mmCIF file of C-alpha atoms in Angstrom:
data_model
loop_
_atom_site.group_PDB
_atom_site.id
_atom_site.type_symbol
_atom_site.label_atom_id
_atom_site.label_comp_id
_atom_site.label_asym_id
_atom_site.label_seq_id
_atom_site.Cartn_x
_atom_site.Cartn_y
_atom_site.Cartn_z
ATOM 1 C CA MET P 7 80.720 105.565 98.827
ATOM 2 C CA ASN P 8 82.196 102.778 96.603
ATOM 3 C CA THR P 9 81.399 99.105 97.396
ATOM 4 C CA PRO P 10 84.034 97.088 98.330
ATOM 5 C CA GLU P 11 85.092 94.460 96.236
ATOM 6 C CA ILE P 12 85.914 90.803 97.184
ATOM 7 C CA ARG P 13 88.573 89.487 94.955
ATOM 8 C CA SER P 14 89.586 85.774 94.055
ATOM 9 C CA PRO P 15 90.938 83.285 93.591
ATOM 10 C CA ALA P 16 91.036 82.826 97.583
ATOM 11 C CA ALA P 17 87.749 84.193 98.852
ATOM 12 C CA PHE P 18 87.865 86.240 101.999
ATOM 13 C CA ASP P 19 87.043 84.154 104.931
ATOM 14 C CA PRO P 20 86.041 86.526 107.935
ATOM 15 C CA GLU P 21 85.893 83.485 110.126
ATOM 16 C CA ARG P 22 89.537 82.897 109.795
ATOM 17 C CA VAL P 23 90.570 86.296 111.138
ATOM 18 C CA ARG P 24 91.814 86.145 114.663
ATOM 19 C CA GLY P 25 94.012 89.385 114.486
ATOM 20 C CA ILE P 26 94.857 92.392 112.071
ATOM 21 C CA THR P 27 98.092 93.612 110.975
ATOM 22 C CA ILE P 28 98.049 97.152 109.460
ATOM 23 C CA ASP P 29 100.281 99.459 107.590
ATOM 24 C CA LEU P 30 100.823 102.933 108.562
ATOM 25 C CA ASP P 31 101.676 105.531 105.873
ATOM 26 C CA ASP P 32 99.284 105.895 103.142
ATOM 27 C CA THR P 33 96.952 103.628 104.818
ATOM 28 C CA LEU P 34 95.937 105.571 108.075
ATOM 29 C CA TRP P 35 97.331 108.870 106.707
ATOM 30 C CA PRO P 36 99.024 110.421 103.408
ATOM 31 C CA ILE P 37 102.926 110.341 103.918
ATOM 32 C CA TRP P 38 103.951 112.856 101.448
ATOM 33 C CA PRO P 39 102.389 116.029 102.838
ATOM 34 C CA THR P 40 103.727 115.035 106.349
ATOM 35 C CA ILE P 41 107.099 114.387 104.823
ATOM 36 C CA GLU P 42 107.160 117.724 102.846
ATOM 37 C CA ARG P 43 106.291 119.712 105.998
ATOM 38 C CA ALA P 44 108.873 118.188 108.068
ATOM 39 C CA GLU P 45 111.594 118.924 105.455
ATOM 40 C CA ARG P 46 110.466 122.565 105.598
ATOM 41 C CA VAL P 47 110.842 122.561 109.175
ATOM 42 C CA LEU P 48 114.333 121.193 108.929
ATOM 43 C CA ALA P 49 115.195 123.456 106.320
ATOM 44 C CA ALA P 50 114.183 126.494 108.559
ATOM 45 C CA TRP P 51 116.053 125.143 111.295
ATOM 46 C CA LEU P 52 119.359 124.646 109.464
ATOM 47 C CA ALA P 53 118.993 127.897 108.052
ATOM 48 C CA GLU P 54 118.932 129.303 111.508
ATOM 49 C CA HIS P 55 121.778 126.826 112.903
ATOM 50 C CA ALA P 56 123.726 125.877 109.857
ATOM 51 C CA PRO P 57 123.279 128.254 107.043
ATOM 52 C CA ALA P 58 125.898 126.779 104.839
ATOM 53 C CA ALA P 59 124.340 123.552 105.317
ATOM 54 C CA ALA P 60 120.967 124.937 104.311
ATOM 55 C CA ALA P 61 122.201 126.460 101.140
ATOM 56 C CA LEU P 62 123.650 123.074 100.102
ATOM 57 C CA ALA P 63 120.542 121.174 101.301
ATOM 58 C CA GLY P 64 118.658 123.691 99.224
ATOM 59 C CA SER P 65 119.875 122.428 95.912
ATOM 60 C CA ALA P 66 118.052 119.407 94.653
ATOM 61 C CA ALA P 67 120.987 118.098 92.621
ATOM 62 C CA ALA P 68 123.446 118.144 95.731
ATOM 63 C CA LEU P 69 120.847 116.667 98.040
ATOM 64 C CA ARG P 70 120.118 114.112 95.799
ATOM 65 C CA GLU P 71 123.688 113.132 95.211
ATOM 66 C CA VAL P 72 123.948 112.936 99.106
ATOM 67 C CA ARG P 73 121.101 110.464 99.534
ATOM 68 C CA ASN P 74 122.590 108.306 96.810
ATOM 69 C CA HIS P 75 126.082 108.301 98.456
ATOM 70 C CA ILE P 76 124.621 107.303 101.750
ATOM 71 C CA GLN P 77 122.439 104.669 100.159
ATOM 72 C CA ALA P 78 125.336 103.259 98.408
ATOM 73 C CA THR P 79 127.950 103.362 101.216
ATOM 74 C CA ARG P 80 125.486 102.548 103.797
ATOM 75 C CA PRO P 81 123.727 99.297 102.881
ATOM 76 C CA ASP P 82 123.349 98.389 106.469
ATOM 77 C CA LEU P 83 121.000 101.077 106.845
ATOM 78 C CA HIS P 84 118.720 100.203 104.105
ATOM 79 C CA HIS P 85 115.650 99.206 106.387
ATOM 80 C CA ASP P 86 116.234 102.260 108.707
ATOM 81 C CA LEU P 87 114.943 105.471 107.489
ATOM 82 C CA SER P 88 115.592 107.347 110.591
ATOM 83 C CA ALA P 89 119.336 106.454 110.363
ATOM 84 C CA LEU P 90 119.494 107.103 106.410
ATOM 85 C CA ARG P 91 118.017 110.632 107.209
ATOM 86 C CA ARG P 92 120.230 111.297 110.135
ATOM 87 C CA GLU P 93 123.346 110.352 108.167
ATOM 88 C CA SER P 94 122.280 112.377 105.242
ATOM 89 C CA ILE P 95 121.755 115.302 107.287
ATOM 90 C CA ARG P 96 125.470 114.726 108.712
ATOM 91 C CA LEU P 97 127.131 114.296 105.400
ATOM 92 C CA VAL P 98 125.357 117.689 104.332
ATOM 93 C CA LEU P 99 127.015 119.258 107.442
ATOM 94 C CA GLU P 100 130.270 118.002 106.787
ATOM 95 C CA ARG P 101 130.360 119.158 103.216
ATOM 96 C CA ALA P 102 129.212 122.537 104.022
ATOM 97 C CA GLY P 103 131.867 123.068 106.732
ATOM 98 C CA ASP P 104 129.284 123.202 109.408
ATOM 99 C CA ASP P 105 129.462 121.124 112.863
ATOM 100 C CA PRO P 106 128.307 117.491 111.985
ATOM 101 C CA ALA P 107 127.471 117.252 115.546
ATOM 102 C CA LEU P 108 124.281 119.183 114.684
ATOM 103 C CA ALA P 109 122.806 116.295 112.831
ATOM 104 C CA GLU P 110 121.369 114.909 115.931
ATOM 105 C CA PRO P 111 119.102 118.001 116.865
ATOM 106 C CA ALA P 112 118.292 118.640 113.351
ATOM 107 C CA PHE P 113 117.142 115.026 113.031
ATOM 108 C CA GLU P 114 114.987 115.426 115.988
ATOM 109 C CA VAL P 115 113.539 118.605 114.618
ATOM 110 C CA PHE P 116 112.463 116.664 111.490
ATOM 111 C CA PHE P 117 111.376 113.656 113.330
ATOM 112 C CA ALA P 118 108.993 115.338 115.681
ATOM 113 C CA GLU P 119 107.406 117.163 112.786
ATOM 114 C CA ARG P 120 107.309 113.717 110.966
ATOM 115 C CA GLN P 121 104.954 112.400 113.758
ATOM 116 C CA ARG P 122 102.444 115.256 113.191
ATOM 117 C CA VAL P 123 100.299 113.327 110.902
ATOM 118 C CA GLU P 124 96.776 114.113 109.502
ATOM 119 C CA LEU P 125 94.651 110.939 109.708
ATOM 120 C CA PHE P 126 92.383 110.001 106.839
ATOM 121 C CA GLU P 127 88.816 110.549 108.034
ATOM 122 C CA ASP P 128 87.991 106.998 108.257
ATOM 123 C CA ALA P 129 91.252 105.948 110.072
ATOM 124 C CA LEU P 130 90.514 106.683 113.609
ATOM 125 C CA PRO P 131 87.020 105.069 113.784
ATOM 126 C CA ALA P 132 88.147 102.105 111.824
ATOM 127 C CA LEU P 133 90.903 101.580 114.268
ATOM 128 C CA GLU P 134 88.599 101.808 117.253
ATOM 129 C CA TRP P 135 86.159 99.241 115.786
ATOM 130 C CA LEU P 136 88.955 96.888 114.965
ATOM 131 C CA ALA P 137 90.969 97.168 118.179
ATOM 132 C CA GLU P 138 87.767 96.398 120.216
ATOM 133 C CA ARG P 139 87.326 93.248 118.376
ATOM 134 C CA TYR P 140 90.785 91.889 117.384
ATOM 135 C CA PRO P 141 94.478 92.488 118.375
ATOM 136 C CA VAL P 142 95.944 94.848 115.914
ATOM 137 C CA VAL P 143 99.606 95.015 115.068
ATOM 138 C CA ALA P 144 101.435 97.980 113.277
ATOM 139 C CA LEU P 145 103.579 96.719 110.564
ATOM 140 C CA SER P 146 105.704 99.459 108.689
ATOM 141 C CA ASN P 147 108.608 100.071 106.709
ATOM 142 C CA GLY P 148 108.391 103.509 107.578
ATOM 143 C CA ASN P 149 109.627 105.432 110.919
ATOM 144 C CA ALA P 150 106.336 106.562 112.342
ATOM 145 C CA ASP P 151 105.798 106.093 115.948
ATOM 146 C CA VAL P 152 102.406 104.952 116.834
ATOM 147 C CA HIS P 153 102.695 106.504 120.452
ATOM 148 C CA ARG P 154 103.977 109.769 119.391
ATOM 149 C CA VAL P 155 101.279 109.984 116.579
ATOM 150 C CA GLY P 156 98.990 109.421 119.427
ATOM 151 C CA LEU P 157 97.208 105.818 118.293
ATOM 152 C CA GLY P 158 99.378 103.700 120.485
ATOM 153 C CA ARG P 159 96.544 102.719 122.743
ATOM 154 C CA HIS P 160 94.764 100.917 119.747
ATOM 155 C CA PHE P 161 97.863 98.512 118.988
ATOM 156 C CA LYS P 162 98.786 95.595 120.807
ATOM 157 C CA ALA P 163 102.262 96.057 119.285
ATOM 158 C CA ALA P 164 104.007 97.976 116.424
ATOM 159 C CA LEU P 165 106.969 96.258 114.373
ATOM 160 C CA SER P 166 109.111 98.425 111.959
ATOM 161 C CA ALA P 167 111.663 97.521 109.482
ATOM 162 C CA ARG P 168 114.202 99.363 111.433
ATOM 163 C CA GLU P 169 113.837 97.705 114.784
ATOM 164 C CA PHE P 170 113.124 94.181 113.030
ATOM 165 C CA GLY P 171 115.958 94.307 110.580
ATOM 166 C CA VAL P 172 113.945 93.416 107.717
ATOM 167 C CA GLY P 173 111.041 95.167 105.846
ATOM 168 C CA LYS P 174 108.058 94.202 104.092
ATOM 169 C CA PRO P 175 107.471 92.165 101.545
ATOM 170 C CA ASP P 176 109.959 89.749 103.612
ATOM 171 C CA ALA P 177 107.590 86.951 105.075
ATOM 172 C CA ARG P 178 109.617 87.158 108.264
ATOM 173 C CA ILE P 179 108.231 90.548 109.126
ATOM 174 C CA PHE P 180 104.539 89.396 108.340
ATOM 175 C CA HIS P 181 105.063 86.155 110.351
ATOM 176 C CA ALA P 182 106.543 88.424 113.397
ATOM 177 C CA GLY P 183 103.477 90.574 113.280
ATOM 178 C CA ALA P 184 101.115 87.369 113.320
ATOM 179 C CA GLN P 185 103.313 86.022 116.439
ATOM 180 C CA ALA P 186 102.843 89.527 117.998
ATOM 181 C CA ALA P 187 99.109 89.331 117.462
ATOM 182 C CA GLY P 188 98.863 85.852 118.994
ATOM 183 C CA ALA P 189 97.573 84.031 115.965
ATOM 184 C CA GLU P 190 98.869 82.094 112.981
ATOM 185 C CA PRO P 191 99.619 83.623 109.892
ATOM 186 C CA GLN P 192 96.596 82.039 108.261
ATOM 187 C CA HIS P 193 94.702 83.776 110.792
ATOM 188 C CA ILE P 194 95.496 87.273 110.377
ATOM 189 C CA LEU P 195 94.267 89.929 107.941
ATOM 190 C CA HIS P 196 96.860 92.289 106.804
ATOM 191 C CA VAL P 197 95.669 95.747 105.741
ATOM 192 C CA GLY P 198 97.848 98.003 103.648
ATOM 193 C CA ASP P 199 97.843 100.198 100.491
ATOM 194 C CA ASP P 200 101.115 99.233 98.707
ATOM 195 C CA ILE P 201 100.540 96.702 96.070
ATOM 196 C CA HIS P 202 103.956 94.980 96.417
ATOM 197 C CA LEU P 203 105.008 95.513 100.074
ATOM 198 C CA ASP P 204 101.436 94.690 101.713
ATOM 199 C CA GLY P 205 99.532 93.020 98.938
ATOM 200 C CA VAL P 206 101.882 90.535 97.311
ATOM 201 C CA GLY P 207 104.087 90.248 100.333
ATOM 202 C CA GLY P 208 101.078 89.585 102.691
ATOM 203 C CA LEU P 209 99.819 86.722 100.403
ATOM 204 C CA LEU P 210 103.053 85.101 99.745
ATOM 205 C CA ALA P 211 103.621 85.030 103.694
ATOM 206 C CA GLY P 212 100.261 83.426 104.032
ATOM 207 C CA LEU P 213 98.158 86.244 105.379
ATOM 208 C CA GLN P 214 94.539 87.092 103.930
ATOM 209 C CA VAL P 215 95.074 90.478 102.379
ATOM 210 C CA ALA P 216 92.740 93.641 102.337
ATOM 211 C CA TRP P 217 94.237 96.123 99.941
ATOM 212 C CA VAL P 218 93.313 99.726 100.741
ATOM 213 C CA ASN P 219 92.619 101.211 97.369
ATOM 214 C CA ARG P 220 91.844 104.931 97.959
ATOM 215 C CA HIS P 221 92.398 106.345 94.324
ATOM 216 C CA ASP P 222 90.947 103.514 92.368
ATOM 217 C CA HIS P 223 94.298 101.907 90.983
ATOM 218 C CA PRO P 224 94.364 98.897 89.075
ATOM 219 C CA TRP P 225 95.890 95.682 90.473
ATOM 220 C CA PRO P 226 98.606 94.175 88.059
ATOM 221 C CA ALA P 227 97.310 91.510 86.107
ATOM 222 C CA ASP P 228 100.671 89.355 86.685
ATOM 223 C CA ALA P 229 100.290 89.629 90.536
ATOM 224 C CA PRO P 230 98.098 87.371 92.827
ATOM 225 C CA PRO P 231 95.043 89.555 93.567
ATOM 226 C CA PRO P 232 94.286 90.123 97.243
ATOM 227 C CA HIS P 233 91.336 88.588 99.147
ATOM 228 C CA LEU P 234 89.555 92.228 99.499
ATOM 229 C CA THR P 235 89.954 95.529 97.908
ATOM 230 C CA VAL P 236 88.314 98.301 99.807
ATOM 231 C CA PRO P 237 88.374 102.011 99.085
ATOM 232 C CA ASP P 238 88.662 102.932 102.973
ATOM 233 C CA LEU P 239 88.982 101.197 106.214
ATOM 234 C CA LEU P 240 85.457 101.591 107.156
ATOM 235 C CA ASN P 241 84.213 99.491 104.341
ATOM 236 C CA LEU P 242 86.854 96.896 105.553
ATOM 237 C CA CYS P 243 84.900 97.150 109.070
ATOM 238 C CA ARG P 244 81.440 96.338 107.411
ATOM 239 C CA LEU P 245 83.036 93.456 105.696
ATOM 240 C CA LEU P 246 84.293 92.000 109.025
ATOM 241 C CA ALA P 247 81.069 92.864 111.114
#
């Protein structure tokens, strides 16, 4: 097991920690295997219920154009991955000549499968340990539902960009997470994998930050370093013990 690394300039102070905010995708589970599986399930559903749309969605170029169109014409949905996915499905159905009302049940098929995640081995024991000691708040730009995933009992609250209106790295969602945990930002430890969204965002919002670096990536030389770099969540627990 790799030794966790304490990063400066601001040394980690475990005595200051009164609550935890934590990212979900790629911190508690790998996201892309989940999304790829959900997309296969969606494709199979469309093949049965809307074959013309299934054929159109099977074209990488056509699907890319649909997604680009939705992102360009619906900037109001930028922080709502569920709505972006639903409207992309609806546009594919319309362009294929299928019933656009099928977008709702099609999305639900995708969304249900998207909640079937496979946790990293360390995630559940670490969450159990953390939740026994701190209020833990999920802070995500994605659309995972901690209750549908089966982890709701470990969280005091869960904030998503979709519900809150802005996502990481905006300081407002970090401060809302701190408020949900019942502590000031300087007493929160934010835990996440993304250098920009979790790391730099959390630092600029005034939180202590633990960067979960499972794949030994380098931290950018031009970015302020996190307080901690850990290879997994159990190493984080050991530093908090």
